[in-house]
mmCIF file of C-alpha atoms in Angstrom:
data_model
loop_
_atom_site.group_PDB
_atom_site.id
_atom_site.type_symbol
_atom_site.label_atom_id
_atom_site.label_comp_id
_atom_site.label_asym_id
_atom_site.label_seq_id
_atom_site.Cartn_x
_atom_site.Cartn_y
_atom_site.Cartn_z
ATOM 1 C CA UNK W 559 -0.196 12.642 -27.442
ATOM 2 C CA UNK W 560 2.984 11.023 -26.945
ATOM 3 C CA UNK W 561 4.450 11.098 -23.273
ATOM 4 C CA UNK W 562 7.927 11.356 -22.088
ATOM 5 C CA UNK W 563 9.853 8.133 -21.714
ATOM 6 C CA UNK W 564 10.529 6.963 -18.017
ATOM 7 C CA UNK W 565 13.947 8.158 -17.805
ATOM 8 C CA UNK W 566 12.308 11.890 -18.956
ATOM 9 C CA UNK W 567 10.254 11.295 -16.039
ATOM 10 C CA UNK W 568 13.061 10.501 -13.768
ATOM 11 C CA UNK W 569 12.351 6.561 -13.205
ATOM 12 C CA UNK W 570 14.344 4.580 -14.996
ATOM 13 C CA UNK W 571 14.167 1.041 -15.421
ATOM 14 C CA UNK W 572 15.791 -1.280 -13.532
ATOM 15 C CA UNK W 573 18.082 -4.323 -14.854
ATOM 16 C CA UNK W 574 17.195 -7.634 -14.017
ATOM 17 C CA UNK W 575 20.372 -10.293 -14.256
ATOM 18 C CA UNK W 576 19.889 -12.840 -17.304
ATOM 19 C CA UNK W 577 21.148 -15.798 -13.915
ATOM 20 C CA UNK W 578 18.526 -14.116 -12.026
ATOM 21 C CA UNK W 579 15.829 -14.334 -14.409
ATOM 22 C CA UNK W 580 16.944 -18.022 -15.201
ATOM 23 C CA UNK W 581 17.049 -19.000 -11.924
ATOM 24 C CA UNK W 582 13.307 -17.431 -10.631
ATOM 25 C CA UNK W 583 12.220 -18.777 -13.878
ATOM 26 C CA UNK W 584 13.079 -22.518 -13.091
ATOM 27 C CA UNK W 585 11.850 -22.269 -9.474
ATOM 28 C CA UNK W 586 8.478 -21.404 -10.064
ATOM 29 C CA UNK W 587 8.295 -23.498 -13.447
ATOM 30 C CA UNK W 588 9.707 -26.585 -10.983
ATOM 31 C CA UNK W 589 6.683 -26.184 -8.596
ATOM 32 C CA UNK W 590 4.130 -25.490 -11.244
ATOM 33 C CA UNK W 591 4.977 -28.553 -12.911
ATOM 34 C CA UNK W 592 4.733 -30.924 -9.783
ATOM 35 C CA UNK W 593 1.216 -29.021 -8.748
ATOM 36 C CA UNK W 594 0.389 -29.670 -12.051
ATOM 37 C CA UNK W 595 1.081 -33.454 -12.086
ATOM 38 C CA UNK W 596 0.055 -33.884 -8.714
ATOM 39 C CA UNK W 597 -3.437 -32.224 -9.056
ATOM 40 C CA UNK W 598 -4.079 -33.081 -13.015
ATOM 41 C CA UNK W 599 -7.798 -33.395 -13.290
ATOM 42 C CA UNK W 600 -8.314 -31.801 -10.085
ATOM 43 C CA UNK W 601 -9.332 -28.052 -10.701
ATOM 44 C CA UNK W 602 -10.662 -26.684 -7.101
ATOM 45 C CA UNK W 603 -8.105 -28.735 -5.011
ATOM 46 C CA UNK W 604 -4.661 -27.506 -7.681
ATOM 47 C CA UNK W 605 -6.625 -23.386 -7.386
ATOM 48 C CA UNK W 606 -6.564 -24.263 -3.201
ATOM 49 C CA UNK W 607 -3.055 -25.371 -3.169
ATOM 50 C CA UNK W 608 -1.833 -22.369 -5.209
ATOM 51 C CA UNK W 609 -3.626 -19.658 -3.745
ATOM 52 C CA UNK W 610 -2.292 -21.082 0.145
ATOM 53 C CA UNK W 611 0.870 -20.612 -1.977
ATOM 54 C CA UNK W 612 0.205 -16.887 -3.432
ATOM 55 C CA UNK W 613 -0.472 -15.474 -0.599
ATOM 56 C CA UNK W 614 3.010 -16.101 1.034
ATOM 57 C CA UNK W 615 5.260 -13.849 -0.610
ATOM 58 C CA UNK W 616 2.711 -10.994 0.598
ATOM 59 C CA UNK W 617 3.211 -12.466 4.089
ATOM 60 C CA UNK W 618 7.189 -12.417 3.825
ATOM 61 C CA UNK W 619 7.287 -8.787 2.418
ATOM 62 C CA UNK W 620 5.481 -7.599 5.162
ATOM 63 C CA UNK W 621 7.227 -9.433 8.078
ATOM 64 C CA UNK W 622 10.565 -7.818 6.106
ATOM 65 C CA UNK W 623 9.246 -4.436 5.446
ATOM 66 C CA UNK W 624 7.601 -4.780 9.490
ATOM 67 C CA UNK W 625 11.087 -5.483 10.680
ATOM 68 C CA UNK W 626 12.930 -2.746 9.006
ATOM 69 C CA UNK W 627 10.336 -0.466 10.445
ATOM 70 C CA UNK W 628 11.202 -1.453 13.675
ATOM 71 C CA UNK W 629 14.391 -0.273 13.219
ATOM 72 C CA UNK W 630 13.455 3.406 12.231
ATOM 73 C CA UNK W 631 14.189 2.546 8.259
ATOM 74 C CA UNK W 632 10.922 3.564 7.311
ATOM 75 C CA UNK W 633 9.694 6.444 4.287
ATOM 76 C CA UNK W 634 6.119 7.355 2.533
ATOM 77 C CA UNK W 635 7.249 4.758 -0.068
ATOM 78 C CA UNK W 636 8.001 1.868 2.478
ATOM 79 C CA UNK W 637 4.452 2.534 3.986
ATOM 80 C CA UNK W 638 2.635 2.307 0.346
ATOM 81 C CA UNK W 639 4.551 -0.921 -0.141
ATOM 82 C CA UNK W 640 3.103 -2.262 3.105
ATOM 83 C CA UNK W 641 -0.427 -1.495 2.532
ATOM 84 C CA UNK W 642 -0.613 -2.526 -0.863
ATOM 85 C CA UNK W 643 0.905 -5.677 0.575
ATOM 86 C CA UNK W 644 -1.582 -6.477 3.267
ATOM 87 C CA UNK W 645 -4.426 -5.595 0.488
ATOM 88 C CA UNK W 646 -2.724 -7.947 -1.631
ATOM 89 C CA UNK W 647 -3.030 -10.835 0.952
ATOM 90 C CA UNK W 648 -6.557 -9.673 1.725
ATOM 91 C CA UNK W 649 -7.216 -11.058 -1.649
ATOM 92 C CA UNK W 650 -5.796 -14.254 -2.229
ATOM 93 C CA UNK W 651 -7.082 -15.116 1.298
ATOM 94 C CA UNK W 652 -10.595 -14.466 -0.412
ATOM 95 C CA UNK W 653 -9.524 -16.421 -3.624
ATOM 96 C CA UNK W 654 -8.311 -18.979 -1.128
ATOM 97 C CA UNK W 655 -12.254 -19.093 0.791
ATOM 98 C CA UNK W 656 -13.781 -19.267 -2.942
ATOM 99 C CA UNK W 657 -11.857 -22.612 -3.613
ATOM 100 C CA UNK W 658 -12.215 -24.257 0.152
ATOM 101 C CA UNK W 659 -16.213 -23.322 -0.644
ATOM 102 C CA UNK W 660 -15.921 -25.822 -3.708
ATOM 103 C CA UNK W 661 -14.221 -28.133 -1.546
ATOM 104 C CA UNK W 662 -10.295 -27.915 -2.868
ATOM 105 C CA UNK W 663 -9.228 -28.000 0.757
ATOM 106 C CA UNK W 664 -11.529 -30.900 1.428
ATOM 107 C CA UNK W 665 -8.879 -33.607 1.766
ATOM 108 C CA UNK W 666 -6.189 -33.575 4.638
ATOM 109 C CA UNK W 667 -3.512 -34.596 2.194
ATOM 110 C CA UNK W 668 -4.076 -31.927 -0.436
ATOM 111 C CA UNK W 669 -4.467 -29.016 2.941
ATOM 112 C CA UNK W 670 -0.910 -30.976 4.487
ATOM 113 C CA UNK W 671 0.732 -30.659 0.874
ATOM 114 C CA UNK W 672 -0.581 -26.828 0.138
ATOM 115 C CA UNK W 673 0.880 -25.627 3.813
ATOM 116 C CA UNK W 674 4.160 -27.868 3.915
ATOM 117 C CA UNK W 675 5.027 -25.579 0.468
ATOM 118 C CA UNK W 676 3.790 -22.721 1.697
ATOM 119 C CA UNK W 677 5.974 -22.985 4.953
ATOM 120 C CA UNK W 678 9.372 -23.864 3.141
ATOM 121 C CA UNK W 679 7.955 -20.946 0.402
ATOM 122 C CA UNK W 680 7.608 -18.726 3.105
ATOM 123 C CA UNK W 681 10.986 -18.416 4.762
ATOM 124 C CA UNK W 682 13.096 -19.204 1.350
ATOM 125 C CA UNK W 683 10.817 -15.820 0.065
ATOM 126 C CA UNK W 684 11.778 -13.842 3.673
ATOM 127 C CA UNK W 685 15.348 -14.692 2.549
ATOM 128 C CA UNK W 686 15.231 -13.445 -0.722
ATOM 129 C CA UNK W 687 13.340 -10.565 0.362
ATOM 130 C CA UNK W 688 15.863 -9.210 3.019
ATOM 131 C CA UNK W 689 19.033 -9.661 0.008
ATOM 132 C CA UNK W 690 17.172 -8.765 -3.001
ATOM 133 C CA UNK W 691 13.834 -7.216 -3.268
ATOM 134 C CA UNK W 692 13.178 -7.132 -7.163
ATOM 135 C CA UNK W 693 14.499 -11.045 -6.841
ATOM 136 C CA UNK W 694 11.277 -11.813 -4.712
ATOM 137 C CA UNK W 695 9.177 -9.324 -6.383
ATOM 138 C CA UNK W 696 10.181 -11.257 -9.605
ATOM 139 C CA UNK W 697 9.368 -14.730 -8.456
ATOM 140 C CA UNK W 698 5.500 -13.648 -7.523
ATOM 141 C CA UNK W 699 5.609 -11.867 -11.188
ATOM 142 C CA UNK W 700 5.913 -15.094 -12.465
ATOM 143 C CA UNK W 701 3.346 -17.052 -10.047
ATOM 144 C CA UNK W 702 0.924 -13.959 -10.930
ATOM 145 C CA UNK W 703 1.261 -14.231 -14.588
ATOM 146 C CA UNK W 704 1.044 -18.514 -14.357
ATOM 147 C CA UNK W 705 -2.272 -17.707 -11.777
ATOM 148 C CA UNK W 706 -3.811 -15.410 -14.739
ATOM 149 C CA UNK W 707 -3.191 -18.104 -17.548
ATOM 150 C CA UNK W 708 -4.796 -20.783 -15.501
ATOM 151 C CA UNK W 709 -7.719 -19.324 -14.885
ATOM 152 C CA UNK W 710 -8.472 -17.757 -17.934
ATOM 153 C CA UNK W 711 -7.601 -20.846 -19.323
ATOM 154 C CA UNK W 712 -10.061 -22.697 -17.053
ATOM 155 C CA UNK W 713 -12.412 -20.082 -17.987
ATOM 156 C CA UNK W 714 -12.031 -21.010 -21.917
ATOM 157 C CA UNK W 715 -12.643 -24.633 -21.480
ATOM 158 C CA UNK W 716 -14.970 -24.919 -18.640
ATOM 159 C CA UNK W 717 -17.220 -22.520 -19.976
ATOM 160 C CA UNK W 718 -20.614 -24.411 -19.615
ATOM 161 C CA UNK W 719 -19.880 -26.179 -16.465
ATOM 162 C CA UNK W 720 -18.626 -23.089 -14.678
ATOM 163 C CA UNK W 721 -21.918 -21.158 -15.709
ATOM 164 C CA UNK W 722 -24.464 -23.647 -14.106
ATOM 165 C CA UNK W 723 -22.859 -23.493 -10.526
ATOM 166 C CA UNK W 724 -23.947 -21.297 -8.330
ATOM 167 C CA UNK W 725 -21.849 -18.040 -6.757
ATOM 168 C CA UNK W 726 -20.576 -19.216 -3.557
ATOM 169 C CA UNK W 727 -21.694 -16.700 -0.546
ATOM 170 C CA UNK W 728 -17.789 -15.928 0.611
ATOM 171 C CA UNK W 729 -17.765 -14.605 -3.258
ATOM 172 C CA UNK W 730 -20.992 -12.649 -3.211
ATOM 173 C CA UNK W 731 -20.095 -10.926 0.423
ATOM 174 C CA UNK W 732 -16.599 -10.169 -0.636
ATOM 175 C CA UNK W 733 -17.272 -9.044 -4.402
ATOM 176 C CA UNK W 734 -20.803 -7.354 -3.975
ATOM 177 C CA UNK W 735 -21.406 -6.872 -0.101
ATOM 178 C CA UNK W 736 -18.292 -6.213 2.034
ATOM 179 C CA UNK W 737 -16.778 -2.206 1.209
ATOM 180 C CA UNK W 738 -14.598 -2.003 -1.938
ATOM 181 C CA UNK W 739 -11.582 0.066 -0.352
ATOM 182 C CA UNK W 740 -9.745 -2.817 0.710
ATOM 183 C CA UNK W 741 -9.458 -4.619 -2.871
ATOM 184 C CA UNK W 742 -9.422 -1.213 -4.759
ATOM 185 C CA UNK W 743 -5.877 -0.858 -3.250
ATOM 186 C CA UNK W 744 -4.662 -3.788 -5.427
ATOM 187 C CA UNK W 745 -5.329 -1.672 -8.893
ATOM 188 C CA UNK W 746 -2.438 0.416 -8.390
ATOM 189 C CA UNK W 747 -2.949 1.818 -12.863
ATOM 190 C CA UNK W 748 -4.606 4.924 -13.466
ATOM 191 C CA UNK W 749 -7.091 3.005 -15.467
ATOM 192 C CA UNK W 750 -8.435 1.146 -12.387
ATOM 193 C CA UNK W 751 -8.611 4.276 -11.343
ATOM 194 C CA UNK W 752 -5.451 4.962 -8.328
ATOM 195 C CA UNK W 753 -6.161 8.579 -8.463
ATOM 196 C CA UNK W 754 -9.892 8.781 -7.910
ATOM 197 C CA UNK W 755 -10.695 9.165 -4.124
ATOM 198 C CA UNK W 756 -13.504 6.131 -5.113
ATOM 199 C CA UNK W 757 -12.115 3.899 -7.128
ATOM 200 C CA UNK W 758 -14.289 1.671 -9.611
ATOM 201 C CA UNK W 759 -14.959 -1.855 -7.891
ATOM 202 C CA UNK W 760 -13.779 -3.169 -11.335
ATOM 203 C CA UNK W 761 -16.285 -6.608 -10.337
ATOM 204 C CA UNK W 762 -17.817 -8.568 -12.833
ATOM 205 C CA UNK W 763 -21.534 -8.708 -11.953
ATOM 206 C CA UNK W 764 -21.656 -12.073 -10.100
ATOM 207 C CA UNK W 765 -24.932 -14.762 -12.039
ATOM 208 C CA UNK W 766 -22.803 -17.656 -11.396
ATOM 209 C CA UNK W 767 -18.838 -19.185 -10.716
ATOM 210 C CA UNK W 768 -17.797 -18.338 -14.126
ATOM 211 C CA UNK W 769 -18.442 -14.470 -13.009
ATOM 212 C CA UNK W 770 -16.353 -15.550 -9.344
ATOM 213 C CA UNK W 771 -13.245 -17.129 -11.092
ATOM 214 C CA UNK W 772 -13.228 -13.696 -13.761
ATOM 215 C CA UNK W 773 -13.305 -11.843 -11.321
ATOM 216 C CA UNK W 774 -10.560 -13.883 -9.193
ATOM 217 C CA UNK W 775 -8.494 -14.123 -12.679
ATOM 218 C CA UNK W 776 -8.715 -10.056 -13.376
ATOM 219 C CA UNK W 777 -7.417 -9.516 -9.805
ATOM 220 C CA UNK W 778 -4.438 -11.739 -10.686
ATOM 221 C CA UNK W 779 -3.730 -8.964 -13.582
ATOM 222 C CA UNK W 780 -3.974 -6.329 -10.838
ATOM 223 C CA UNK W 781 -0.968 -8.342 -9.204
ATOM 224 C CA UNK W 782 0.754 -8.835 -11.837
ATOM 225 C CA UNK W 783 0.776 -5.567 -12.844
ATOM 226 C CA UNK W 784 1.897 -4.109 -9.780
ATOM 227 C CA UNK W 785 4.818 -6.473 -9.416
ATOM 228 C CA UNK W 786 6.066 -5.462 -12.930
ATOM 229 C CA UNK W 787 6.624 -2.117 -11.334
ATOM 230 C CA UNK W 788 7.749 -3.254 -8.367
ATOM 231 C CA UNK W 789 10.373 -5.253 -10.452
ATOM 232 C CA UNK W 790 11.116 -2.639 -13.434
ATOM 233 C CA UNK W 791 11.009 0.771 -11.584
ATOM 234 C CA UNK W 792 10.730 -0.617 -7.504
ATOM 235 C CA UNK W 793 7.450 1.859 -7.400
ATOM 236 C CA UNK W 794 3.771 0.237 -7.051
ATOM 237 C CA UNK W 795 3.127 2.168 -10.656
ATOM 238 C CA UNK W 796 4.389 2.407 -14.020
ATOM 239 C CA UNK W 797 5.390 5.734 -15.436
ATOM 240 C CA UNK W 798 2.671 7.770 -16.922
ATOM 241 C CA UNK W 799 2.232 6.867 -20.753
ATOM 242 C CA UNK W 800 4.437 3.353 -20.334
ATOM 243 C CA UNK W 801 2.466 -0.123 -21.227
ATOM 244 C CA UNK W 802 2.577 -2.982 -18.432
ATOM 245 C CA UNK W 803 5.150 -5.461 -20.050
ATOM 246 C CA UNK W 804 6.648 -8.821 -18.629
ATOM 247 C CA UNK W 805 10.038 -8.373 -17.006
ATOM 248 C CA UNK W 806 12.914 -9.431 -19.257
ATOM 249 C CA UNK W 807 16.822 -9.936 -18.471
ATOM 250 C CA UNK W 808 19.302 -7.611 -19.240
ATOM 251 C CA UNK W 809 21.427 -8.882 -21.497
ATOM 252 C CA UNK W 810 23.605 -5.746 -21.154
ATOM 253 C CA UNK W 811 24.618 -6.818 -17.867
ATOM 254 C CA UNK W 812 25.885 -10.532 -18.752
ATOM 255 C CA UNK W 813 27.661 -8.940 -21.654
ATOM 256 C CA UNK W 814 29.277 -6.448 -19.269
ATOM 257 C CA UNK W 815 30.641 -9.256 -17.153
ATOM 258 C CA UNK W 816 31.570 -11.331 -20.043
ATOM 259 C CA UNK W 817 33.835 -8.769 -21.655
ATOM 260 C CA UNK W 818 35.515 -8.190 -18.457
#
């Protein structure tokens, strides 16, 4: 069966600015190129620096989202945002444990150069946040979706190696051990299962690290997907029957301001 478009469904998709898009686009490409450079050859230490950088923009939503609910501007939608958020940061903080167990935070120089961006990440994200929402929510998009093609690319070439280490314990006790609830909250799709009261844990059985960095890869999806969402339709779900699809600019909009 075919269902009803968003707009049928009363969410309609929101416009993101072609200078917006540009500009998001050549910060995060800027900083993936210099991690890239800077760690080339050196797999654990560039995953440590940018998970200590992927969890910060979970961080700065919540201090945001914390401060307007000081204020008395909270709703049932500002509350789901929040707890999705701190389950979002539960996980890269786990991702982040997995690489410091195969020593990518080893080195003073690589932890000093991971925080340093973090910090400066931190407070530009808090200031994004506080003017434009689906502007931050966009930037992580991006670092989600460059997270997900690194690791399934490391997946693809490191095939062998991966599968002869062993599964590091913060892995095992996080993926197998430690109660699901927590990381279920990440899938927000129906086909991870949202509106079952107990979720799938959606883990690949752990045998050995390739197993951890799946696992650690497919949770990147589950970010990604939510912040499409959160960009297109500022909801942490798509519309019933609608496909999870990169954010692309409007070129409506620059037209609009060119004609006038």
């Amino acid at each position: 069966p075919v269902s009803a478009p968003p707009q049928a469904m009363g969410m309609s998709r929101q416009p993101l600015h072609p200078v917006l898009f540009s500009f998001n686009s050549f910060v995060i490409h800027s900083m993936k190129s210099l991690i890239d450079v800077v760690y080339s050859g050196r797999d654990f230490q560039r995953f440590f620096v940018l998970e200590t950088v992927a969890r910060v923009p979970y961080f700065a939503y919540l201090s945001v989202l914390h401060l307007r609910e000081t204020f008395g501007l909270r709703d049932s939608e500002m509350t789901q945002k929040m707890r999705m958020h701190y389950a979002e940061a539960d996980n890269e903080l786990h991702h982040l444990l997995i690489m410091e167990s195969q020593g990518g935070g080893d080195d003073l120089l690589d932890r000093t150069f991971a925080q340093s961006l973090a910090f400066v990440y931190y407070w530009y994200v808090v200031a994004i946040y506080s003017l434009s929402p689906q502007s931050a929510y966009h930037l992580s998009e991006l670092i989600e979706d460059h997270a997900y093609n690194t690791y399934d690319n490391f997946l693809r070439t490191k095939e062998k190696e991966l599968k002869h280490l062993p599964v590091p314990d913060v892995a095992r006790k996080y993926y197998v051990d430690d109660n699901p609830w927590l990381r279920n909250v990440c899938y927000t799709s129906e086909e991870h299962g949202r509106s079952s009261p107990n979720p799938p844990r959606r883990c690949v059985k752990l045998e050995s690290m390739f197993d951890v960095i799946r696992n650690v890869r497919d949770d990147e999806k589950a970010h990604w997907e939510t912040l499409c969402s959160l960009v297109q339709y500022d909801c942490l779900s798509q519309p019933q029957g609608s496909q999870f699809r990169a954010s692309a600019p409007d070129d409506n909009s620059l037209a609009s301001e060119t004609a006038a």
